Amino acid sequence: MINLSANAVAAGQAMHALARELWPINRSITGDGLRATLTRLLDVVPSLRISETPSGSRALDWTVPEEWRVQRAQLTGPDGEVIADLAVNNLHLMGYSCAVDRTLSLTELAPHLHSIEDQPDAIPYVTSYYQRQWGFCLPHAKRLTLKEGNYRALIEAQHFPGSLSYADLLLPGDSEQEVFVSSYCCHPSMANNELSGPVLAIYLAKWLSELPARRYSYRFALVPEMIGSLAYLQRHLATLKRNVVAGFNLSCVGDERAYSYLPSRAENTLADRIALHVLHHTDADFKRYRWLDRGSDESNYCAPGVDLPVASVMRSKYGEFPEYHTSLDDLDNVVTPLGLAQSYALMQRIVLGLEHNHTYRVTVLGEPQLGRRGLYPQTSKKGSTASVRTLLDLLSYADGKLDLLTIAQCCEVPIWQLAPLCERLLQEGLFERV
Amino acid sequence: MINLSANAVAAGQAMHALARELWPINRSITGDGLRATLTRLLDVVPSLRISETPSGSRALDWTVPEEWRVQRAQLTGPDGEVIADLAVNNLHLMGYSCAVDRTLSLTELAPHLHSIEDQPDAIPYVTSYYQRQWGFCLPHAKRLTLKEGNYRALIEAQHFPGSLSYADLLLPGDSEQEVFVSSYCCHPSMANNELSGPVLAIYLAKWLSELPARRYSYRFALVPEMIGSLAYLQRHLATLKRNVVAGFNLSCVGDERAYSYLPSRAENTLADRIALHVLHHTDADFKRYRWLDRGSDESNYCAPGVDLPVASVMRSKYGEFPEYHTSLDDLDNVVTPLGLAQSYALMQRIVLGLEHNHTYRVTVLGEPQLGRRGLYPQTSKKGSTASVRTLLDLLSYADGKLDLLTIAQCCEVPIWQLAPLCERLLQEGLFERV
Amino acid sequence: MINLSANAVAAGQAMHALARELWPINRSITGDGLRATLTRLLDVVPSLRISETPSGSRALDWTVPEEWRVQRAQLTGPDGEVIADLAVNNLHLMGYSCAVDRTLSLTELAPHLHSIEDQPDAIPYVTSYYQRQWGFCLPHAKRLTLKEGNYRALIEAQHFPGSLSYADLLLPGDSEQEVFVSSYCCHPSMANNELSGPVLAIYLAKWLSELPARRYSYRFALVPEMIGSLAYLQRHLATLKRNVVAGFNLSCVGDERAYSYLPSRAENTLADRIALHVLHHTDADFKRYRWLDRGSDESNYCAPGVDLPVASVMRSKYGEFPEYHTSLDDLDNVVTPLGLAQSYALMQRIVLGLEHNHTYRVTVLGEPQLGRRGLYPQTSKKGSTASVRTLLDLLSYADGKLDLLTIAQCCEVPIWQLAPLCERLLQEGLFERV
């Protein structure tokens, strides 16, 4: 597993603390919870820009829905007992529920209750964005205790013409070519899916904004999942298609389990290549998914005609870990400072790999004489040359056509071991950049 | 294994009955037995066209041989016992035997006798088309009982300038592009190799002729093996090269054992792709042969300069099943109505797969909103999206470049599951054909 | 393993005898030992041409070093005992040692002594070409017996402006296209690495020079390793780049262990293809190395911008067998007449494979009628066609595009089985060369 720098350890702590702060906010795909979350991220990187897209706006094939606001949601039982209360846990209320104030029998109530038989202590996360419904979610163990009688369902909520919020950030680099990092911000009170994504994204942006130089420009987008990425594409598609050379959807990046990779649709973009390379050299047990396993904004970013080179880097993939989309996905047992720090370090490796991925041409014919440049041991005996093998391998592949990432694959070493050697060879005049 | 429609079950019965009717006819690569067989097939599909190619005609590198006619062939033993008689089984006479009327000792007779030591009860199938010889074939068990004495070999046969018969059929479609189905008609009194091939071919032609519309034109050729396909190519090569997009040699398609596939020489033609796809999704145990294992008319169809996209689809491959080229290859123990019906259904899948193999482009950018089109479940919770995965996968690949067959491979579902979805998406305006 | 012709067996004996004759000569990367060796090889093939490159000349990125001459080298112990003596074994003196005449304590002497703890009876082979040092090499067992006291190190040697010697040879063929064979000549008193290489090279050249006709021209280079190949490229690069279609670095070709193959950098050159093909059909256990495992002149021949198609063919690869670079690498236990003969026969297969690797086009459409050309059995029965399968397979692939080597791979037979069939088909007019 990855070795952590002090910077990464500190970032892990900071990300975890920020996630804990954001935890209680009742996020959804629109509304004040989403806005409050984005505003808090702006404290970390002030150049973050928050945008609003009015309800009814076109978002490619979709339409931005009405905004949702909720003041109160409570389900009480025959004896006045509180069965489910938004004030206790945001997940108790089905997302985007419409207003209701009714008294119902248990039978009438049943279609409005959601629980998971196999996870009796978990409150499930359920939403209904595009059909007006209402519902309460509760642990199955609790549900089993419900007795016959009159239940009161009270939801004070409004759907109204408002707007959808998202945030983005562009860190200019030497080139207009962009590396694009997207994450989503619409899940209430869950940790891996999703607070881990936006907190990692904002801390990566912070680190990148403080670098003395950047080869690439970096674009970050923090959007409500699905509809937010569609709205973002609606406004920025031409720019993204022109500039983005590699992109990553960050999701479920806060636990300590094995890393996961899900390819772009094209499967062989620069984003896929660098992600696979870094994962290969970081986590022998990383799990490789297929495009068929996708389930987040890459569906839009990689759709035909959009065709952005966006791969997904995760720890436990959404849908694959037991706590996914339940109240068990928390900041104590699932997402940890260490898990966040490791993902942060991994993304640094990916970003620096891209920054270092130049194409070099060796300036001399034949194997260069390293000895007179102080790069070769002076006495030749069995085994003594082992230490310069990587340098010679690098030189042997630097034909002005293969990029450093390809050469790293050929040499079977991580690109971060080759990058300083390239610098040295540039200094010696043995390398030139193509 | 494949599920059979009532139509396929009925076709299986009809094919088996037709094969039983054709069984006693003494077919060879020329002659009245071949003509009678083709004429009987014409009853099933009246548009079948029977052609004659005169002896001595050029057939690419070959020459159409003299026609063969036989009235009587009998081998009698020292005591007048009938050892082998054409009237009892066509296989008793070596195919294309010349006339003889001689009395021989057992030693003199030996070079003219053919039997199989390992299959003592089988009459082997032996021919000598291009060198004038005569011979009798008999079970090895019988051969072992022969005692010293005078044997009389009597064959009343003629080789004379006549013609070689074949039949073909063209079912026009919306396009001049053709799907080509070839099978052969020259083996007497054997069931899998070969009656299964022509009876399946003619019933496929019947089914296709009754379809309300055909995207492709369909060409069927029923020829004596080898020399017949050469004669057919001699006359139709330019048309075939211009029009055929996929072709199949049907052989040994009547038993119930695992399916077999033998590639075209190019190995990656449309015929190979659809055959492999359908077999993959129909029979987990299908056997994949190599071009090196070929042994039928594909040698001509795929020869350099001919280069037709012809793959072979079989059940037990010729040469690989124990009854092959013996009297054991019968309509009771080897070829069954069920085996024929399954091959019929498989070929329907192949044909319909080709008919459906359009290239589609999704008309919207990003993932379409299926919900407002009634294509998506309204409530999002764990697992509820499983039912629309295939639809979304299909949409995600429909880039206007990949054909449906490629997309089916990507989605890991059979093309016959995708075809109705494509129709629906066309209706919704989400798909357009390229 | 390969069957040896009488010619190969005799060549094995001759090569081994020659190697024994060359054994005592004190070769290095320059000097009279190298010259004497090349001069002796000239006895075998008189057209060998010996060239001298002055010290200080440019050799691509390198400079030809001063020449080295040594008269005497002796290390004596406190009691006058001779510890190491050049006159006893060339390996006792570190290659390119500078002159010294000093008395030293055992502690002062230690940095100048070389031995191998794991191989206590072996004298290691150590050199220091590009930094002036001196040293003695001795068995570790001997070293452990050294006691405190005064040691005298006496080396009478000179480094002086002289020249570097190499030899080459061009056997013209029908084409200016060349097959290039390189081996190296700079190791004193070791057998597999290296006397096996130059003796095999010169006997291959002898055999080739006596062939009645050659399709390709053949170039042999016998150079001191590394600096010699650089000097050779300095002078001949343009010619080599223009003419060489396949090249082989011969090294460690005299033992009887499994064959080894190390690819060119491009990995798919004609040299790689023929070497892999011949090895595949000769030694089921041959070992396949990667470019990363390289360690000889292929580093220069395949360097970016040089890009020659040079693969390496070996028995035990340098660096991988226990006796490598020690006094144990001898002509008794490691290199044998049989081992040399087998490598000679293997290289003949490679060379003849290249000579035979034409591209053919079949002149008729469809499968040719072999029968009327006497190429087919006259009676068709089960199995009788097995003997003509290879001929039919060859015909089926001869499309005027695939070369014979590719067809041999497709047919899964060695190219030396196809070559005589091609001759026969040319005679029959069924084949034409493209």
GROMACS .gro file of C-alpha atoms in nm, chain B residues 140-417:
model
  278
  574HIS     CA    1  -1.529  -5.629  -4.131
  575ALA     CA    2  -1.709  -5.902  -3.935
  576LYS     CA    3  -1.851  -6.032  -4.259
  577ARG     CA    4  -1.514  -6.009  -4.429
  578LEU     CA    5  -1.356  -6.228  -4.163
  579THR     CA    6  -1.598  -6.509  -4.252
  580LEU     CA    7  -1.494  -6.521  -4.618
  581LYS     CA    8  -1.334  -6.848  -4.711
  582GLU     CA    9  -1.109  -6.948  -5.001
  583GLY     CA   10  -1.280  -7.010  -5.332
  584ASN     CA   11  -1.406  -6.838  -5.641
  585TYR     CA   12  -1.587  -6.507  -5.602
  586ARG     CA   13  -1.784  -6.335  -5.871
  587ALA     CA   14  -1.774  -5.960  -5.893
  588LEU     CA   15  -2.047  -5.821  -6.113
  589ILE     CA   16  -2.093  -5.448  -6.166
  590GLU     CA   17  -2.312  -5.320  -6.444
  591ALA     CA   18  -2.216  -4.955  -6.468
  592GLN     CA   19  -2.129  -4.691  -6.724
  593HIS     CA   20  -1.921  -4.375  -6.732
  594PHE     CA   21  -2.039  -4.155  -7.014
  595PRO     CA   22  -2.044  -3.793  -7.128
  596GLY     CA   23  -2.335  -3.649  -6.936
  597SER     CA   24  -2.355  -3.368  -6.688
  598LEU     CA   25  -2.319  -3.266  -6.327
  599SER     CA   26  -2.635  -3.139  -6.159
  600TYR     CA   27  -2.670  -2.875  -5.891
  601ALA     CA   28  -2.948  -2.655  -5.764
  602ASP     CA   29  -2.960  -2.299  -5.646
  603LEU     CA   30  -3.209  -2.043  -5.534
  604LEU     CA   31  -3.201  -1.666  -5.493
  605LEU     CA   32  -3.449  -1.500  -5.258
  606PRO     CA   33  -3.426  -1.131  -5.328
  607GLY     CA   34  -3.418  -0.888  -5.037
  608ASP     CA   35  -3.411  -0.512  -4.990
  609SER     CA   36  -3.041  -0.519  -5.068
  610GLU     CA   37  -2.845  -0.692  -5.340
  611GLN     CA   38  -2.605  -0.800  -5.069
  612GLU     CA   39  -2.640  -1.171  -5.020
  613VAL     CA   40  -2.624  -1.424  -4.744
  614PHE     CA   41  -2.502  -1.745  -4.901
  615VAL     CA   42  -2.590  -2.092  -4.772
  616SER     CA   43  -2.427  -2.393  -4.931
  617SER     CA   44  -2.469  -2.760  -4.865
  618TYR     CA   45  -2.384  -3.076  -5.055
  619CYS     CA   46  -2.585  -3.356  -5.209
  620CYS     CA   47  -2.364  -3.643  -5.319
  621HIS     CA   48  -2.353  -3.899  -5.040
  622PRO     CA   49  -2.575  -4.205  -5.067
  623SER     CA   50  -2.760  -4.347  -4.767
  624MET     CA   51  -2.593  -4.158  -4.489
  625ALA     CA   52  -2.779  -3.924  -4.259
  626ASN     CA   53  -2.565  -3.668  -4.081
  627ASN     CA   54  -2.308  -3.646  -4.356
  628GLU     CA   55  -2.504  -3.566  -4.556
  629LEU     CA   56  -2.876  -3.568  -4.571
  630SER     CA   57  -2.898  -3.335  -4.274
  631GLY     CA   58  -2.732  -3.051  -4.472
  632PRO     CA   59  -2.961  -3.033  -4.776
  633VAL     CA   60  -3.283  -3.088  -4.579
  634LEU     CA   61  -3.190  -2.811  -4.337
  635ALA     CA   62  -3.091  -2.584  -4.626
  636ILE     CA   63  -3.419  -2.633  -4.810
  637TYR     CA   64  -3.631  -2.580  -4.496
  638LEU     CA   65  -3.435  -2.265  -4.412
  639ALA     CA   66  -3.500  -2.145  -4.766
  640LYS     CA   67  -3.869  -2.224  -4.724
  641TRP     CA   68  -3.888  -2.024  -4.400
  642LEU     CA   69  -3.699  -1.732  -4.552
  643SER     CA   70  -3.914  -1.735  -4.863
  644GLU     CA   71  -4.221  -1.689  -4.643
  645LEU     CA   72  -4.087  -1.394  -4.444
  646PRO     CA   73  -4.276  -1.071  -4.516
  647ALA     CA   74  -3.953  -0.881  -4.576
  648ARG     CA   75  -3.583  -0.955  -4.603
  649ARG     CA   76  -3.305  -0.707  -4.557
  650TYR     CA   77  -3.055  -0.924  -4.742
  651SER     CA   78  -3.094  -1.141  -5.046
  652TYR     CA   79  -3.043  -1.511  -4.975
  653ARG     CA   80  -2.868  -1.751  -5.205
  654PHE     CA   81  -2.878  -2.126  -5.150
  655ALA     CA   82  -2.658  -2.371  -5.338
  656LEU     CA   83  -2.702  -2.749  -5.322
  657VAL     CA   84  -2.409  -2.905  -5.500
  658PRO     CA   85  -2.214  -3.226  -5.513
  659GLU     CA   86  -1.928  -3.171  -5.270
  660MET     CA   87  -1.598  -3.035  -5.405
  661ILE     CA   88  -1.656  -3.061  -5.783
  662GLY     CA   89  -2.000  -2.905  -5.746
  663SER     CA   90  -1.880  -2.605  -5.551
  664LEU     CA   91  -1.601  -2.562  -5.808
  665ALA     CA   92  -1.853  -2.574  -6.093
  666TYR     CA   93  -2.073  -2.329  -5.906
  667LEU     CA   94  -1.785  -2.090  -5.852
  668GLN     CA   95  -1.685  -2.126  -6.217
  669ARG     CA   96  -2.020  -1.987  -6.320
  670HIS     CA   97  -2.103  -1.745  -6.036
  671LEU     CA   98  -1.772  -1.623  -5.894
  672ALA     CA   99  -1.803  -1.258  -5.995
  673THR     CA  100  -2.155  -1.230  -5.854
  674LEU     CA  101  -2.062  -1.406  -5.534
  675LYS     CA  102  -1.754  -1.190  -5.482
  676ARG     CA  103  -1.957  -0.877  -5.541
  677ASN     CA  104  -2.260  -0.958  -5.328
  678VAL     CA  105  -2.193  -1.210  -5.054
  679VAL     CA  106  -2.151  -1.052  -4.711
  680ALA     CA  107  -2.171  -1.376  -4.514
  681GLY     CA  108  -2.190  -1.740  -4.607
  682PHE     CA  109  -2.230  -2.072  -4.433
  683ASN     CA  110  -2.148  -2.424  -4.536
  684LEU     CA  111  -2.404  -2.655  -4.372
  685SER     CA  112  -2.280  -3.003  -4.298
  686CYS     CA  113  -2.354  -3.264  -4.033
  687VAL     CA  114  -2.633  -3.063  -3.875
  688GLY     CA  115  -2.871  -3.339  -3.772
  689ASP     CA  116  -2.738  -3.507  -3.460
  690GLU     CA  117  -2.794  -3.391  -3.104
  691ARG     CA  118  -2.433  -3.357  -2.998
  692ALA     CA  119  -2.255  -3.024  -2.931
  693TYR     CA  120  -2.243  -2.766  -3.205
  694SER     CA  121  -1.921  -2.709  -3.398
  695TYR     CA  122  -1.778  -2.407  -3.574
  696LEU     CA  123  -1.504  -2.394  -3.833
  697PRO     CA  124  -1.385  -2.050  -3.937
  698SER     CA  125  -1.348  -1.899  -4.278
  699ARG     CA  126  -0.988  -1.864  -4.388
  700ALA     CA  127  -0.995  -1.496  -4.294
  701GLU     CA  128  -1.141  -1.597  -3.955
  702ASN     CA  129  -1.299  -1.259  -3.878
  703THR     CA  130  -1.566  -1.215  -4.141
  704LEU     CA  131  -1.924  -1.123  -4.065
  705ALA     CA  132  -2.009  -1.493  -4.105
  706ASP     CA  133  -1.754  -1.585  -3.841
  707ARG     CA  134  -1.865  -1.311  -3.606
  708ILE     CA  135  -2.235  -1.394  -3.614
  709ALA     CA  136  -2.175  -1.769  -3.601
  710LEU     CA  137  -1.950  -1.738  -3.297
  711HIS     CA  138  -2.187  -1.498  -3.128
  712VAL     CA  139  -2.491  -1.719  -3.173
  713LEU     CA  140  -2.303  -2.035  -3.076
  714HIS     CA  141  -2.158  -1.865  -2.769
  715HIS     CA  142  -2.505  -1.772  -2.648
  716THR     CA  143  -2.667  -2.103  -2.749
  717ASP     CA  144  -2.433  -2.384  -2.655
  718ALA     CA  145  -2.175  -2.338  -2.382
  719ASP     CA  146  -1.999  -2.652  -2.502
  720PHE     CA  147  -1.978  -2.571  -2.871
  721LYS     CA  148  -1.652  -2.684  -3.025
  722ARG     CA  149  -1.431  -2.442  -3.211
  723TYR     CA  150  -1.222  -2.585  -3.492
  724ARG     CA  151  -0.945  -2.419  -3.690
  725TRP     CA  152  -0.912  -2.354  -4.062
  726LEU     CA  153  -0.660  -2.639  -4.061
  727ASP     CA  154  -0.944  -2.875  -3.971
  728ARG     CA  155  -1.151  -2.789  -4.278
  729GLY     CA  156  -1.264  -3.062  -4.516
  730SER     CA  157  -1.552  -2.948  -4.728
  731ASP     CA  158  -1.650  -2.681  -4.979
  732GLU     CA  159  -1.508  -2.398  -4.768
  733SER     CA  160  -1.172  -2.506  -4.916
  734ASN     CA  161  -1.297  -2.364  -5.243
  735TYR     CA  162  -1.512  -2.079  -5.115
  736CYS     CA  163  -1.230  -1.938  -4.905
  737ALA     CA  164  -0.939  -2.019  -5.138
  738PRO     CA  165  -0.699  -1.733  -5.221
  739GLY     CA  166  -0.857  -1.518  -5.490
  740VAL     CA  167  -1.206  -1.656  -5.417
  741ASP     CA  168  -1.206  -1.523  -5.062
  742LEU     CA  169  -1.575  -1.559  -4.980
  743PRO     CA  170  -1.671  -1.502  -4.616
  744VAL     CA  171  -1.790  -1.859  -4.559
  745ALA     CA  172  -1.784  -2.020  -4.216
  746SER     CA  173  -1.903  -2.370  -4.132
  747VAL     CA  174  -2.169  -2.445  -3.875
  748MET     CA  175  -2.213  -2.807  -3.771
  749ARG     CA  176  -2.317  -3.034  -3.489
  750SER     CA  177  -2.059  -3.318  -3.480
  751LYS     CA  178  -1.798  -3.222  -3.734
  752TYR     CA  179  -1.738  -3.449  -4.032
  753GLY     CA  180  -1.450  -3.686  -3.964
  754GLU     CA  181  -1.492  -3.644  -3.588
  755PHE     CA  182  -1.793  -3.862  -3.503
  756PRO     CA  183  -1.762  -4.239  -3.499
  757GLU     CA  184  -2.040  -4.310  -3.750
  758TYR     CA  185  -1.891  -4.072  -4.009
  759HIS     CA  186  -1.868  -4.215  -4.361
  760THR     CA  187  -2.016  -4.551  -4.264
  761SER     CA  188  -2.352  -4.720  -4.273
  762LEU     CA  189  -2.387  -4.637  -3.902
  763ASP     CA  190  -2.456  -4.274  -3.990
  764ASP     CA  191  -2.831  -4.326  -3.996
  765LEU     CA  192  -3.165  -4.159  -3.930
  766ASP     CA  193  -3.237  -4.362  -3.619
  767ASN     CA  194  -2.936  -4.341  -3.393
  768VAL     CA  195  -2.754  -4.036  -3.528
  769VAL     CA  196  -2.987  -3.789  -3.694
  770THR     CA  197  -3.310  -3.706  -3.514
  771PRO     CA  198  -3.600  -3.466  -3.559
  772LEU     CA  199  -3.483  -3.285  -3.245
  773GLY     CA  200  -3.125  -3.248  -3.373
  774LEU     CA  201  -3.249  -3.110  -3.704
  775ALA     CA  202  -3.493  -2.875  -3.531
  776GLN     CA  203  -3.218  -2.738  -3.307
  777SER     CA  204  -2.992  -2.671  -3.604
  778TYR     CA  205  -3.282  -2.506  -3.782
  779ALA     CA  206  -3.343  -2.281  -3.482
  780LEU     CA  207  -2.973  -2.201  -3.460
  781MET     CA  208  -2.959  -2.100  -3.825
  782GLN     CA  209  -3.266  -1.883  -3.772
  783ARG     CA  210  -3.080  -1.704  -3.496
  784ILE     CA  211  -2.785  -1.655  -3.727
  785VAL     CA  212  -3.001  -1.526  -4.012
  786LEU     CA  213  -3.205  -1.296  -3.790
  787GLY     CA  214  -2.887  -1.177  -3.623
  788LEU     CA  215  -2.761  -1.067  -3.963
  789GLU     CA  216  -3.094  -0.907  -4.046
  790HIS     CA  217  -3.083  -0.712  -3.719
  791ASN     CA  218  -2.721  -0.618  -3.733
  792HIS     CA  219  -2.769  -0.251  -3.810
  793THR     CA  220  -2.551   0.031  -3.689
  794TYR     CA  221  -2.731   0.279  -3.466
  795ARG     CA  222  -2.651   0.622  -3.338
  796VAL     CA  223  -2.812   0.762  -3.024
  797THR     CA  224  -2.976   1.094  -3.106
  798VAL     CA  225  -2.914   1.272  -2.777
  799LEU     CA  226  -2.601   1.365  -2.587
  800GLY     CA  227  -2.544   1.215  -2.243
  801GLU     CA  228  -2.754   0.941  -2.092
  802PRO     CA  229  -3.113   0.986  -2.216
  803GLN     CA  230  -3.387   1.040  -1.962
  804LEU     CA  231  -3.566   0.711  -1.984
  805GLY     CA  232  -3.815   0.800  -1.711
  806ARG     CA  233  -4.023   1.045  -1.910
  807ARG     CA  234  -4.045   0.788  -2.188
  808GLY     CA  235  -4.177   0.518  -1.956
  809LEU     CA  236  -3.856   0.320  -1.985
  810TYR     CA  237  -3.724   0.364  -1.631
  811PRO     CA  238  -3.853   0.263  -1.285
  812GLN     CA  239  -3.979   0.570  -1.100
  813THR     CA  240  -3.828   0.499  -0.758
  814SER     CA  241  -3.454   0.472  -0.720
  815LYS     CA  242  -3.342   0.223  -0.462
  816LYS     CA  243  -3.086  -0.052  -0.430
  817GLY     CA  244  -3.117  -0.292  -0.723
  818SER     CA  245  -3.421  -0.131  -0.881
  819THR     CA  246  -3.221  -0.022  -1.185
  820ALA     CA  247  -3.112  -0.376  -1.274
  821SER     CA  248  -3.396  -0.416  -1.521
  822VAL     CA  249  -3.289  -0.125  -1.741
  823ARG     CA  250  -2.916  -0.200  -1.742
  824THR     CA  251  -2.917  -0.363  -2.084
  825LEU     CA  252  -3.108  -0.071  -2.233
  826LEU     CA  253  -2.861   0.177  -2.086
  827ASP     CA  254  -2.564  -0.033  -2.198
  828LEU     CA  255  -2.704  -0.046  -2.549
  829LEU     CA  256  -2.752   0.332  -2.548
  830SER     CA  257  -2.401   0.385  -2.415
  831TYR     CA  258  -2.242   0.199  -2.706
  832ALA     CA  259  -2.459   0.325  -2.992
  833ASP     CA  260  -2.205   0.565  -3.133
  834GLY     CA  261  -2.289   0.524  -3.501
  835LYS     CA  262  -1.974   0.319  -3.557
  836LEU     CA  263  -2.018  -0.011  -3.375
  837ASP     CA  264  -2.266  -0.248  -3.535
  838LEU     CA  265  -2.526  -0.421  -3.318
  839LEU     CA  266  -2.329  -0.743  -3.319
  840THR     CA  267  -2.027  -0.568  -3.171
  841ILE     CA  268  -2.247  -0.396  -2.916
  842ALA     CA  269  -2.404  -0.728  -2.822
  843GLN     CA  270  -2.055  -0.862  -2.757
  844CYS     CA  271  -1.972  -0.554  -2.548
  845CYS     CA  272  -2.296  -0.588  -2.351
  846GLU     CA  273  -2.250  -0.964  -2.314
  847VAL     CA  274  -2.604  -1.036  -2.424
  848PRO     CA  275  -2.733  -1.213  -2.736
  849ILE     CA  276  -2.822  -0.991  -3.029
  850TRP     CA  277  -3.176  -1.126  -3.023
  851GLN     CA  278  -3.226  -0.956  -2.688
   0.00000   0.00000   0.00000
